[in-house]
GROMACS .gro file of C-alpha atoms in nm:
model
  267
    1MET     CA    1   8.006  -5.490 -21.162
    2PRO     CA    2   8.182  -5.810 -21.271
    3THR     CA    3   8.018  -6.152 -21.255
    4VAL     CA    4   8.142  -6.508 -21.265
    5THR     CA    5   7.936  -6.819 -21.338
    6VAL     CA    6   7.998  -7.106 -21.097
    7ASN     CA    7   7.783  -7.416 -21.045
    8ASN     CA    8   7.530  -7.267 -21.292
    9HIS     CA    9   7.498  -6.956 -21.072
   10GLN     CA   10   7.584  -6.604 -21.181
   11ILE     CA   11   7.768  -6.449 -20.888
   12TYR     CA   12   7.829  -6.075 -20.865
   13TYR     CA   13   8.154  -5.976 -20.699
   14ALA     CA   14   8.405  -5.696 -20.649
   15ASP     CA   15   8.782  -5.740 -20.641
   16SER     CA   16   9.025  -5.482 -20.503
   17HIS     CA   17   9.307  -5.633 -20.714
   18PRO     CA   18   9.137  -5.756 -21.034
   19ASP     CA   19   9.461  -5.788 -21.228
   20GLY     CA   20   9.552  -6.110 -21.055
   21ALA     CA   21   9.843  -6.227 -20.845
   22PRO     CA   22   9.896  -6.021 -20.530
   23ALA     CA   23  10.227  -5.861 -20.453
   24ASP     CA   24  10.468  -6.005 -20.199
   25GLY     CA   25  10.313  -6.011 -19.853
   26LEU     CA   26   9.963  -5.945 -19.983
   27THR     CA   27   9.698  -6.185 -19.855
   28THR     CA   28   9.375  -6.259 -20.043
   29PHE     CA   29   9.053  -6.230 -19.842
   30ILE     CA   30   8.713  -6.347 -19.964
   31PHE     CA   31   8.401  -6.225 -19.784
   32ILE     CA   32   8.066  -6.407 -19.746
   33HIS     CA   33   7.776  -6.199 -19.614
   34GLY     CA   34   7.484  -6.302 -19.395
   35LEU     CA   35   7.112  -6.347 -19.452
   36GLY     CA   36   6.938  -6.043 -19.600
   37SER     CA   37   7.267  -5.874 -19.679
   38SER     CA   38   7.512  -5.822 -19.965
   39GLN     CA   39   7.879  -5.775 -20.038
   40ASN     CA   40   7.829  -5.406 -19.949
   41TYR     CA   41   7.801  -5.503 -19.584
   42TYR     CA   42   8.181  -5.536 -19.579
   43PHE     CA   43   8.275  -5.212 -19.750
   44PRO     CA   44   8.302  -5.010 -19.423
   45ILE     CA   45   8.584  -5.240 -19.303
   46LEU     CA   46   8.776  -5.274 -19.631
   47PRO     CA   47   8.985  -4.956 -19.578
   48TYR     CA   48   9.149  -5.133 -19.283
   49LEU     CA   49   9.257  -5.413 -19.518
   50ALA     CA   50   9.372  -5.192 -19.804
   51SER     CA   51   9.711  -5.362 -19.822
   52HIS     CA   52   9.543  -5.696 -19.905
   53ARG     CA   53   9.342  -5.831 -20.196
   54CYS     CA   54   8.974  -5.826 -20.097
   55ILE     CA   55   8.707  -6.015 -20.293
   56THR     CA   56   8.347  -5.953 -20.187
   57LEU     CA   57   8.053  -6.137 -20.338
   58ASP     CA   58   7.675  -6.154 -20.339
   59THR     CA   59   7.571  -6.505 -20.238
   60TYR     CA   60   7.349  -6.685 -20.490
   61GLY     CA   61   6.988  -6.587 -20.416
   62ALA     CA   62   7.084  -6.261 -20.241
   63ALA     CA   63   7.122  -5.902 -20.360
   64ARG     CA   64   7.237  -5.895 -20.725
   65SER     CA   65   7.312  -6.267 -20.758
   66THR     CA   66   6.970  -6.349 -20.896
   67TYR     CA   67   6.772  -6.639 -20.750
   68THR     CA   68   6.672  -6.881 -21.027
   69GLY     CA   69   6.494  -7.147 -20.824
   70ASP     CA   70   6.783  -7.381 -20.745
   71ALA     CA   71   6.801  -7.536 -20.400
   72ILE     CA   72   7.044  -7.365 -20.162
   73SER     CA   73   7.234  -7.516 -19.871
   74ILE     CA   74   7.528  -7.408 -19.661
   75GLY     CA   75   7.728  -7.667 -19.854
   76SER     CA   76   7.623  -7.523 -20.191
   77ILE     CA   77   7.722  -7.172 -20.083
   78ALA     CA   78   8.063  -7.307 -19.975
   79ALA     CA   79   8.100  -7.478 -20.313
   80ASP     CA   80   8.016  -7.150 -20.487
   81VAL     CA   81   8.287  -6.972 -20.286
   82VAL     CA   82   8.543  -7.231 -20.395
   83GLY     CA   83   8.416  -7.190 -20.751
   84VAL     CA   84   8.476  -6.814 -20.733
   85LEU     CA   85   8.830  -6.874 -20.604
   86ASP     CA   86   8.891  -7.115 -20.891
   87ALA     CA   87   8.754  -6.872 -21.150
   88LEU     CA   88   8.978  -6.594 -21.016
   89HIS     CA   89   9.280  -6.827 -20.993
   90VAL     CA   90   9.317  -6.793 -20.617
   91ALA     CA   91   9.474  -7.102 -20.465
   92GLN     CA   92   9.419  -7.007 -20.100
   93ALA     CA   93   9.243  -6.727 -19.916
   94VAL     CA   94   9.136  -6.600 -19.577
   95VAL     CA   95   8.762  -6.670 -19.565
   96VAL     CA   96   8.553  -6.411 -19.379
   97GLY     CA   97   8.188  -6.478 -19.304
   98HIS     CA   98   7.915  -6.298 -19.111
   99SER     CA   99   7.616  -6.479 -18.952
  100MET     CA  100   7.503  -6.728 -19.219
  101GLY     CA  101   7.839  -6.660 -19.381
  102GLY     CA  102   7.997  -6.767 -19.052
  103LEU     CA  103   7.842  -7.109 -19.104
  104VAL     CA  104   7.988  -7.113 -19.453
  105VAL     CA  105   8.342  -7.020 -19.353
  106THR     CA  106   8.358  -7.272 -19.070
  107LEU     CA  107   8.241  -7.537 -19.317
  108LEU     CA  108   8.510  -7.423 -19.560
  109GLY     CA  109   8.769  -7.447 -19.284
  110ALA     CA  110   8.654  -7.798 -19.195
  111GLU     CA  111   8.603  -7.943 -19.545
  112TYR     CA  112   8.821  -7.734 -19.780
  113ALA     CA  113   9.128  -7.692 -19.560
  114ASP     CA  114   9.367  -7.677 -19.857
  115ARG     CA  115   9.190  -7.364 -19.988
  116VAL     CA  116   9.171  -7.182 -19.655
  117LYS     CA  117   9.459  -6.978 -19.516
  118ALA     CA  118   9.258  -6.861 -19.214
  119VAL     CA  119   8.898  -6.829 -19.097
  120VAL     CA  120   8.731  -6.513 -18.967
  121ALA     CA  121   8.380  -6.577 -18.833
  122ILE     CA  122   8.179  -6.265 -18.742
  123GLY     CA  123   7.873  -6.343 -18.531
  124PRO     CA  124   7.854  -6.699 -18.669
  125THR     CA  125   7.523  -6.877 -18.618
  126HIS     CA  126   7.533  -7.222 -18.457
  127PRO     CA  127   7.275  -7.473 -18.584
  128SER     CA  128   7.006  -7.550 -18.326
  129GLU     CA  129   6.640  -7.640 -18.302
  130LYS     CA  130   6.560  -7.281 -18.202
  131LEU     CA  131   6.746  -7.139 -18.502
  132ALA     CA  132   6.568  -7.382 -18.736
  133THR     CA  133   6.230  -7.273 -18.599
  134VAL     CA  134   6.307  -6.902 -18.637
  135MET     CA  135   6.436  -6.945 -18.992
  136THR     CA  136   6.138  -7.156 -19.096
  137GLN     CA  137   5.902  -6.888 -18.961
  138ARG     CA  138   6.091  -6.617 -19.150
  139SER     CA  139   6.072  -6.818 -19.471
  140ASP     CA  140   5.696  -6.845 -19.432
  141ILE     CA  141   5.656  -6.473 -19.352
  142VAL     CA  142   5.848  -6.342 -19.653
  143SER     CA  143   5.685  -6.597 -19.882
  144ASP     CA  144   5.346  -6.455 -19.782
  145ALA     CA  145   5.420  -6.086 -19.724
  146GLY     CA  146   5.748  -6.002 -19.897
  147MET     CA  147   6.049  -5.836 -19.738
  148GLU     CA  148   5.879  -5.542 -19.564
  149PRO     CA  149   5.812  -5.727 -19.234
  150MET     CA  150   6.184  -5.807 -19.207
  151ALA     CA  151   6.287  -5.453 -19.309
  152ASN     CA  152   6.054  -5.306 -19.046
  153THR     CA  153   6.181  -5.514 -18.754
  154ILE     CA  154   6.540  -5.634 -18.802
  155PRO     CA  155   6.722  -5.297 -18.819
  156ASN     CA  156   6.617  -5.215 -18.462
  157GLY     CA  157   6.570  -5.564 -18.319
  158ALA     CA  158   6.906  -5.707 -18.426
  159THR     CA  159   7.136  -5.415 -18.346
  160GLY     CA  160   7.295  -5.291 -18.028
  161PRO     CA  161   7.216  -4.970 -17.837
  162HIS     CA  162   7.497  -4.771 -18.001
  163CYS     CA  163   7.396  -4.844 -18.360
  164SER     CA  164   7.356  -4.522 -18.558
  165PRO     CA  165   7.036  -4.431 -18.743
  166LEU     CA  166   7.241  -4.429 -19.064
  167ALA     CA  167   7.354  -4.788 -19.010
  168ARG     CA  168   6.999  -4.896 -18.931
  169SER     CA  169   6.873  -4.731 -19.249
  170PHE     CA  170   7.138  -4.915 -19.451
  171ILE     CA  171   7.032  -5.246 -19.295
  172ARG     CA  172   6.675  -5.166 -19.392
  173GLU     CA  173   6.784  -5.097 -19.750
  174LEU     CA  174   6.979  -5.426 -19.765
  175LEU     CA  175   6.670  -5.616 -19.650
  176ILE     CA  176   6.404  -5.440 -19.855
  177GLY     CA  177   6.606  -5.497 -20.172
  178GLN     CA  178   6.617  -5.876 -20.140
  179ASN     CA  179   6.422  -6.115 -20.360
  180PRO     CA  180   6.170  -6.274 -20.118
  181LYS     CA  181   6.204  -6.614 -20.289
  182GLY     CA  182   6.581  -6.604 -20.259
  183TYR     CA  183   6.562  -6.487 -19.898
  184ALA     CA  184   6.317  -6.766 -19.814
  185ALA     CA  185   6.547  -7.023 -19.977
  186LEU     CA  186   6.841  -6.894 -19.773
  187CYS     CA  187   6.628  -6.913 -19.457
  188ARG     CA  188   6.562  -7.278 -19.536
  189ALA     CA  189   6.935  -7.335 -19.594
  190ILE     CA  190   7.006  -7.208 -19.243
  191ALA     CA  191   6.715  -7.404 -19.093
  192THR     CA  192   6.849  -7.730 -19.240
  193ALA     CA  193   7.219  -7.661 -19.178
  194PRO     CA  194   7.404  -7.953 -19.022
  195VAL     CA  195   7.622  -7.904 -18.716
  196ILE     CA  196   7.973  -7.854 -18.850
  197ASP     CA  197   8.268  -8.051 -18.717
  198TYR     CA  198   8.436  -7.745 -18.570
  199SER     CA  199   8.725  -7.958 -18.445
  200ALA     CA  200   8.825  -8.009 -18.810
  201VAL     CA  201   8.905  -7.637 -18.839
  202LYS     CA  202   9.280  -7.617 -18.791
  203ALA     CA  203   9.365  -7.295 -18.977
  204PRO     CA  204   9.420  -6.974 -18.778
  205PHE     CA  205   9.079  -6.870 -18.649
  206LEU     CA  206   8.932  -6.537 -18.539
  207LEU     CA  207   8.579  -6.513 -18.399
  208ILE     CA  208   8.427  -6.167 -18.354
  209ALA     CA  209   8.117  -6.161 -18.133
  210GLY     CA  210   7.877  -5.884 -18.036
  211GLU     CA  211   7.804  -5.848 -17.666
  212GLU     CA  212   7.441  -5.755 -17.747
  213ASP     CA  213   7.397  -6.005 -18.032
  214LYS     CA  214   7.063  -6.188 -18.001
  215SER     CA  215   7.094  -6.370 -18.334
  216ALA     CA  216   7.432  -6.532 -18.275
  217SER     CA  217   7.435  -6.579 -17.898
  218MET     CA  218   7.749  -6.554 -17.689
  219GLU     CA  219   7.684  -6.911 -17.578
  220GLY     CA  220   7.685  -7.031 -17.938
  221CYS     CA  221   7.994  -6.829 -18.026
  222GLN     CA  222   8.181  -6.962 -17.723
  223HIS     CA  223   8.082  -7.317 -17.815
  224ILE     CA  224   8.216  -7.275 -18.169
  225PHE     CA  225   8.534  -7.113 -18.043
  226GLY     CA  226   8.592  -7.385 -17.786
  227GLU     CA  227   8.548  -7.665 -18.039
  228VAL     CA  228   8.778  -7.522 -18.307
  229SER     CA  229   9.114  -7.699 -18.284
  230SER     CA  230   9.333  -7.429 -18.439
  231ALA     CA  231   9.660  -7.370 -18.257
  232HIS     CA  232   9.619  -6.999 -18.327
  233LYS     CA  233   9.271  -6.878 -18.239
  234LYS     CA  234   9.132  -6.561 -18.089
  235LEU     CA  235   8.790  -6.446 -17.962
  236GLU     CA  236   8.708  -6.073 -17.980
  237VAL     CA  237   8.392  -5.953 -17.801
  238LEU     CA  238   8.261  -5.610 -17.901
  239ALA     CA  239   8.090  -5.426 -17.615
  240GLY     CA  240   7.745  -5.285 -17.691
  241ILE     CA  241   7.735  -5.434 -18.042
  242GLY     CA  242   7.451  -5.643 -18.183
  243HIS     CA  243   7.442  -5.867 -18.489
  244TRP     CA  244   7.544  -5.623 -18.765
  245HIS     CA  245   7.904  -5.584 -18.651
  246CYS     CA  246   8.062  -5.435 -18.966
  247LEU     CA  247   7.798  -5.160 -18.980
  248GLU     CA  248   7.772  -5.097 -18.606
  249ALA     CA  249   8.146  -5.095 -18.534
  250PRO     CA  250   8.346  -5.090 -18.860
  251GLU     CA  251   8.660  -4.947 -18.703
  252GLU     CA  252   8.672  -5.213 -18.431
  253VAL     CA  253   8.602  -5.498 -18.673
  254GLY     CA  254   8.843  -5.371 -18.938
  255LYS     CA  255   9.126  -5.323 -18.690
  256ALA     CA  256   9.063  -5.663 -18.531
  257ILE     CA  257   9.090  -5.841 -18.866
  258ALA     CA  258   9.393  -5.638 -18.973
  259SER     CA  259   9.567  -5.714 -18.642
  260PHE     CA  260   9.484  -6.083 -18.677
  261ALA     CA  261   9.625  -6.086 -19.030
  262GLY     CA  262   9.939  -5.909 -18.921
  263GLY     CA  263   9.989  -6.144 -18.629
  264CYS     CA  264   9.950  -6.483 -18.792
  265LEU     CA  265   9.936  -6.458 -19.171
  266MET     CA  266  10.249  -6.273 -19.272
  267THR     CA  267  10.456  -6.589 -19.307
   0.00000   0.00000   0.00000
């Protein structure tokens, strides 16, 4: 698997079009996963975007992008994403983020507008006192007991009623394979995340929410959606789906993003 070094971090990634410039009409997407996840979270939806260039990456401190002790913030993750785009000579991309990655892509839309063609936020978390408390507690738990407590609870607790046993087992594998120190650092990044100026996001914007999502509440998603000032924005709510949208409902998520791309990006 290829790597790129940005901001002194070795980032693992995959690229559906590694030879460079996309063909006419081909849009570049870059995908940022959530806490306790990896680039593989997105692979079930990539077939629906096969006509586009898709770059998936492991965030520094997660999965294969080894944690080396550096501080992590939502801002530093966003800077790493821009660094990956620079290294791969991508001037502008659709930024897709799930959960923690949703925080990252809304920040990119607000602060790196020249690099962002559109924003897709999947179950984005909205900074709050409650979220900070939960993330601080998680950081303490994994620092003391490793990843098993998260792997034993999240696959069932954070998914909807229609989630398959196979998807839940994959979520468990994603979690159990994390470096506890990296996971704890990412928890702290979420706990200390500033409230983003959503009104500064003017690029086309798609928000995909899960009706049964307890981690990224409908109230929070509606607040983010309402504040975004894009002239072209859309909210998709997936019935019966929890927080792991791309694993619980890959066909619905993939088709929603493909439709969004076809409707507002082919210009």
